[in-house]
Short mmCIF file of C-alpha atoms and ligand atoms in Angstrom, two decimals:
data_model
loop_
_atom_site.label_atom_id
_atom_site.label_comp_id
_atom_site.label_asym_id
_atom_site.label_seq_id
_atom_site.Cartn_x
_atom_site.Cartn_y
_atom_site.Cartn_z
CA MET A 1 34.64 -29.81 26.34
CA SER A 2 32.41 -31.90 24.11
CA GLU A 3 29.46 -30.60 22.09
CA ASN A 4 27.20 -32.17 24.66
CA THR A 5 28.54 -30.47 27.75
CA GLU A 6 26.20 -27.95 29.31
CA ILE A 7 27.56 -24.50 28.39
CA ILE A 8 27.38 -23.25 31.96
CA PRO A 9 27.56 -26.30 34.28
CA ALA A 10 25.98 -25.45 37.63
CA GLY A 11 28.43 -23.59 39.86
CA SER A 12 31.39 -24.08 37.52
CA PHE A 13 31.93 -20.41 36.69
CA GLU A 14 32.01 -19.43 40.34
CA ASN A 15 34.40 -22.28 41.19
CA MET A 16 36.76 -21.46 38.35
CA LEU A 17 36.72 -17.72 39.03
CA ASN A 18 37.26 -18.21 42.76
CA SER A 19 40.14 -20.60 42.22
CA GLY A 20 41.74 -18.29 39.62
CA HIS A 21 41.47 -20.86 36.80
CA THR A 22 41.09 -18.31 34.00
CA ALA A 23 42.54 -20.63 31.33
CA GLU A 24 40.09 -23.37 32.31
CA LEU A 25 37.26 -20.87 32.25
CA LEU A 26 38.23 -19.73 28.76
CA GLU A 27 38.49 -23.35 27.58
CA THR A 28 35.00 -24.05 28.92
CA ALA A 29 33.62 -20.99 27.15
CA ARG A 30 35.45 -21.56 23.83
CA PRO A 31 32.80 -23.70 22.03
CA PHE A 32 30.16 -21.13 22.92
CA ILE A 33 32.37 -18.25 21.72
CA GLU A 34 32.92 -20.19 18.47
CA LEU A 35 29.18 -20.71 18.06
CA MET A 36 28.57 -16.98 18.45
CA MET A 37 31.35 -16.19 15.95
CA HIS A 38 29.83 -18.61 13.40
CA ASN A 39 26.48 -16.86 13.81
CA GLU A 40 28.14 -13.45 13.32
CA CYS A 41 29.60 -14.83 10.06
CA ALA A 42 26.17 -16.09 8.92
CA LEU A 43 24.73 -12.63 9.61
CA ARG A 44 27.41 -11.01 7.48
CA GLU A 45 26.64 -13.40 4.59
CA VAL A 46 22.90 -12.62 4.72
CA GLU A 47 23.49 -8.89 5.07
CA THR A 48 25.85 -8.87 2.07
CA LYS A 49 23.28 -10.69 -0.08
CA LEU A 50 20.59 -8.14 0.87
CA ASN A 51 22.93 -5.20 0.21
CA VAL A 52 23.81 -6.63 -3.20
CA LEU A 53 20.10 -6.84 -4.11
CA ASN A 54 19.45 -3.30 -2.88
CA ASP A 55 22.42 -1.96 -4.87
CA GLU A 56 21.27 -3.81 -7.98
CA PHE A 57 17.73 -2.37 -7.70
CA SER A 58 19.22 1.05 -7.17
CA THR A 59 21.38 0.78 -10.30
CA LEU A 60 18.76 -0.82 -12.55
CA TYR A 61 15.59 0.93 -11.38
CA ASN A 62 16.85 3.94 -9.40
CA TYR A 63 14.93 2.59 -6.40
CA ASN A 64 15.88 1.05 -3.03
CA PRO A 65 13.35 -1.55 -1.84
CA ILE A 66 15.22 -1.96 1.46
CA GLU A 67 15.26 1.00 3.84
CA THR A 68 17.34 -0.54 6.65
CA ILE A 69 18.96 -3.84 7.60
CA LYS A 70 19.50 -4.58 11.29
CA THR A 71 21.41 -7.62 12.50
CA ARG A 72 21.91 -9.08 15.94
CA VAL A 73 23.24 -12.21 17.57
CA LYS A 74 20.94 -13.33 20.37
CA ASP A 75 22.55 -12.50 23.69
CA PRO A 76 23.82 -15.46 25.77
CA LEU A 77 21.36 -14.91 28.63
CA SER A 78 18.40 -14.93 26.19
CA ILE A 79 19.76 -18.14 24.65
CA VAL A 80 19.99 -19.89 28.01
CA GLU A 81 16.61 -18.48 29.11
CA LYS A 82 14.91 -19.69 25.88
CA MET A 83 16.45 -23.17 26.25
CA HIS A 84 15.22 -23.39 29.86
CA ARG A 85 11.77 -22.20 28.71
CA LYS A 86 11.74 -25.05 26.18
CA GLY A 87 12.90 -27.47 28.91
CA ILE A 88 16.08 -28.42 27.01
CA THR A 89 19.57 -28.53 28.55
CA PRO A 90 21.61 -25.70 26.99
CA THR A 91 24.48 -27.70 25.51
CA ILE A 92 26.13 -26.39 22.34
CA GLU A 93 24.63 -29.25 20.31
CA ASN A 94 21.13 -28.71 21.74
CA ILE A 95 21.32 -24.95 21.18
CA GLU A 96 22.34 -25.42 17.54
CA ASN A 97 19.59 -28.00 16.97
CA THR A 98 16.85 -26.13 18.82
CA LEU A 99 17.24 -22.39 18.25
CA ASN A 100 16.69 -20.91 14.80
CA ASP A 101 17.10 -17.29 15.80
CA ILE A 102 20.59 -16.96 17.28
CA ALA A 103 21.41 -15.06 14.09
CA GLY A 104 18.63 -12.54 13.47
CA VAL A 105 18.22 -10.15 10.56
CA ARG A 106 15.50 -7.50 10.34
CA VAL A 107 14.85 -6.11 6.88
CA ILE A 108 12.80 -2.91 6.80
CA CYS A 109 11.21 -2.32 3.41
CA SER A 110 9.39 0.69 2.01
CA PHE A 111 6.30 -1.13 0.73
CA PRO A 112 4.58 -4.48 1.43
CA GLU A 113 5.16 -5.72 -2.16
CA ASP A 114 8.93 -5.15 -1.72
CA ILE A 115 8.90 -7.57 1.21
CA TYR A 116 7.65 -10.47 -0.90
CA ALA A 117 9.84 -9.53 -3.87
CA ILE A 118 13.07 -9.43 -1.83
CA ALA A 119 12.15 -12.53 0.23
CA ASP A 120 11.47 -14.52 -2.97
CA ILE A 121 14.68 -13.39 -4.67
CA LEU A 122 16.73 -14.18 -1.55
CA THR A 123 15.29 -17.66 -1.06
CA ALA A 124 15.71 -18.48 -4.77
CA GLN A 125 19.50 -18.16 -4.44
CA ASP A 126 21.04 -21.60 -4.81
CA ASP A 127 23.11 -21.53 -1.60
CA ILE A 128 20.07 -20.62 0.52
CA THR A 129 17.63 -23.17 1.92
CA LEU A 130 14.19 -22.09 3.06
CA ILE A 131 13.58 -23.95 6.33
CA SER A 132 10.32 -22.27 7.33
CA ARG A 133 8.14 -19.31 6.40
CA LYS A 134 5.56 -17.61 8.66
CA ASP A 135 3.52 -14.93 6.97
CA TYR A 136 2.20 -12.72 9.76
CA ILE A 137 1.29 -10.09 7.13
CA ALA A 138 -1.27 -12.27 5.39
CA ASN A 139 -2.16 -13.80 8.78
CA PRO A 140 -1.49 -11.20 11.51
CA LYS A 141 -1.10 -12.35 15.12
CA PRO A 142 -4.20 -11.74 17.28
CA ASN A 143 -2.47 -8.68 18.83
CA GLY A 144 -2.03 -7.15 15.34
CA TYR A 145 1.67 -8.04 14.86
CA ARG A 146 2.64 -8.16 11.19
CA SER A 147 5.93 -9.30 9.60
CA LEU A 148 7.17 -12.00 7.26
CA HIS A 149 9.45 -14.44 9.12
CA LEU A 150 11.81 -16.74 7.27
CA ILE A 151 14.18 -19.29 8.76
CA ILE A 152 16.90 -19.89 6.20
CA GLY A 153 19.89 -22.17 5.99
CA ILE A 154 23.07 -20.47 4.76
CA PRO A 155 26.63 -21.83 4.46
CA ILE A 156 29.67 -20.21 6.00
CA PHE A 157 33.15 -21.22 4.87
CA LEU A 158 35.66 -21.91 7.66
CA SER A 159 39.26 -23.17 7.52
CA THR A 160 37.86 -26.62 8.35
CA GLY A 161 35.27 -26.51 5.56
CA LYS A 162 31.68 -25.52 4.96
CA LYS A 163 29.27 -25.21 7.89
CA MET A 164 25.52 -24.79 7.42
CA MET A 165 24.04 -22.12 9.68
CA LYS A 166 20.49 -20.96 10.34
CA ALA A 167 19.24 -17.39 10.46
CA GLU A 168 15.87 -15.82 11.17
CA VAL A 169 15.05 -13.06 8.68
CA GLN A 170 12.14 -10.79 9.62
CA PHE A 171 10.76 -8.56 6.86
CA ARG A 172 8.57 -5.56 7.76
CA THR A 173 7.56 -2.23 6.36
CA ILE A 174 8.66 0.97 8.12
CA ALA A 175 5.15 1.25 9.56
CA MET A 176 5.06 -2.35 10.84
CA ASP A 177 8.48 -1.83 12.43
CA PHE A 178 7.31 1.36 14.14
CA TRP A 179 4.36 -0.54 15.65
CA ALA A 180 6.38 -3.64 16.65
CA SER A 181 9.13 -1.58 18.32
CA LEU A 182 6.66 0.38 20.43
CA GLU A 183 4.55 -2.67 21.26
CA HIS A 184 7.72 -4.53 22.33
CA LYS A 185 8.66 -1.66 24.68
CA LEU A 186 5.15 -1.46 26.12
CA LYS A 187 5.16 -5.20 26.85
CA TYR A 188 7.87 -4.61 29.42
CA LYS A 189 5.69 -2.14 31.35
CA HIS A 190 4.10 -4.32 33.99
CA ASN A 191 1.32 -3.52 36.49
CA VAL A 192 -0.59 -1.68 33.79
CA LYS A 193 -4.23 -1.08 34.66
CA ASN A 194 -6.76 -1.82 31.91
CA SER A 195 -4.33 -4.03 30.01
CA ALA A 196 -7.22 -5.41 27.92
CA ALA A 197 -8.15 -1.88 26.81
CA ILE A 198 -4.51 -1.14 25.95
CA SER A 199 -4.25 -4.36 23.91
CA ALA A 200 -7.41 -3.37 22.04
CA GLN A 201 -5.94 0.07 21.28
CA LEU A 202 -2.67 -1.46 20.08
CA LYS A 203 -4.61 -3.81 17.80
CA GLU A 204 -6.54 -0.83 16.40
CA CYS A 205 -3.25 0.98 15.72
CA ALA A 206 -1.81 -2.11 13.98
CA ASP A 207 -4.86 -2.31 11.72
CA ALA A 208 -4.73 1.44 10.96
CA ILE A 209 -1.02 1.16 10.13
CA SER A 210 -1.74 -1.76 7.82
CA ASP A 211 -4.40 0.29 5.99
CA ILE A 212 -1.86 3.08 5.49
CA ASP A 213 0.72 0.59 4.14
CA ILE A 214 -1.83 -0.65 1.61
CA ARG A 215 -2.77 2.90 0.57
CA MET A 216 0.88 3.95 0.18
CA GLN A 217 1.47 0.84 -1.94
CA GLU A 218 -1.52 1.79 -4.14
CA ILE A 219 -0.19 5.35 -4.54
CA ARG A 220 3.22 4.04 -5.57
CA ASN A 221 1.67 1.64 -8.09
CA GLN A 222 -0.44 4.47 -9.50
CA ILE A 223 2.61 6.75 -9.84
CA GLU A 224 4.53 3.97 -11.62
CA LYS A 225 1.60 3.36 -13.98
CA ASP A 226 1.12 7.06 -14.71
CA SER A 227 4.80 7.62 -15.46
CA GLU A 228 5.10 4.80 -18.04
P1 0O2 B 301 13.74 -11.04 20.17
O1 0O2 B 301 14.38 -10.36 21.30
O2 0O2 B 301 13.08 -10.08 19.19
O3 0O2 B 301 14.60 -12.05 19.50
P2 0O2 B 301 10.34 -19.56 18.13
O4 0O2 B 301 11.44 -18.49 18.10
O5 0O2 B 301 10.01 -20.10 16.76
O6 0O2 B 301 10.57 -20.61 19.16
P3 0O2 B 301 7.86 -18.22 17.94
O7 0O2 B 301 7.08 -17.38 18.91
O8 0O2 B 301 7.12 -19.31 17.24
O9 0O2 B 301 9.11 -18.79 18.71
O10 0O2 B 301 8.54 -17.33 16.85
P4 0O2 B 301 7.90 -16.24 15.93
O11 0O2 B 301 6.43 -16.21 16.04
O12 0O2 B 301 8.48 -16.48 14.57
O13 0O2 B 301 8.44 -14.87 16.58
C1 0O2 B 301 9.76 -14.70 16.96
C2 0O2 B 301 10.17 -13.23 16.95
O14 0O2 B 301 9.24 -12.42 16.22
C3 0O2 B 301 10.22 -12.61 18.33
O15 0O2 B 301 11.48 -12.86 18.87
C4 0O2 B 301 10.03 -11.12 18.02
O16 0O2 B 301 11.22 -10.54 17.52
C5 0O2 B 301 9.03 -11.16 16.89
N1 0O2 B 301 7.65 -11.15 17.37
C6 0O2 B 301 6.78 -12.19 17.34
N2 0O2 B 301 5.59 -11.83 17.83
C7 0O2 B 301 5.69 -10.54 18.19
C8 0O2 B 301 4.77 -9.59 18.77
O17 0O2 B 301 3.61 -9.89 19.07
N3 0O2 B 301 5.25 -8.33 19.00
C9 0O2 B 301 6.52 -7.95 18.68
N4 0O2 B 301 6.89 -6.70 18.93
N5 0O2 B 301 7.42 -8.83 18.16
C10 0O2 B 301 7.01 -10.10 17.91
P5 0O2 B 301 11.72 -13.02 20.44
O18 0O2 B 301 12.49 -14.27 20.65
O19 0O2 B 301 10.42 -12.91 21.18
O20 0O2 B 301 12.57 -11.81 20.88
#
């Protein structure tokens, strides 16, 4: 199978399963399985870098800027669905060129200033390339969504040599994550009456949560200043 073969050619799975061609089926799926494995490896590289920084902060300053790191590889159905949504045939080559978020990392920080500190330190590392940066904290989405999104390039080292991978790294505070998780769940509730009123309430909550983040940051800065 070449890089440019559609990952699931129409009807091929059914034909192969029905005719008992398991080996052929596996061969067809292999490039996609490899792509997913490469993305898993990229996730491990990013996660290790973030854990190293958190450990270093803990040792030097007795403080952990990162509360939690969550990683996920986008599931195959979401990959195919996103490619169809973009109107692009889901070949391995097209998927690699088009999607930046097959490898996704979510970094939950204690305070807003930690987000920028960790993001800057990470992207300054000489094996990392910053491909794009969307600051939805400085410029929240109209619905109130806040996070810092980076697309980074990161190498993985295979038996065949170095391969550059992409990963989406989303940075949020605990409060922003709380809001985004609930808002994401609520989005899936359809047939909601008064959806405009609900959106307005969610936006109000996002703004209130942002105020609390800012106040908590100010309290921390005050404590640090007072204990010098
Ligand atoms: P999932 O399941 O979380 O992966 P692009 O990916 O660049 O083609 P876009 O919309 O420009 O599309 O990307 P953007 O704005 O950087 O946002 C991508 C991801 O951010 C989403 O991934 C969500 O995880 C998160 N996100 C963005 N906006 C919102 C929002 O309003 N609410 C919540 N809860 N999350 C948001 P996916 O692919 O949608 O899903």
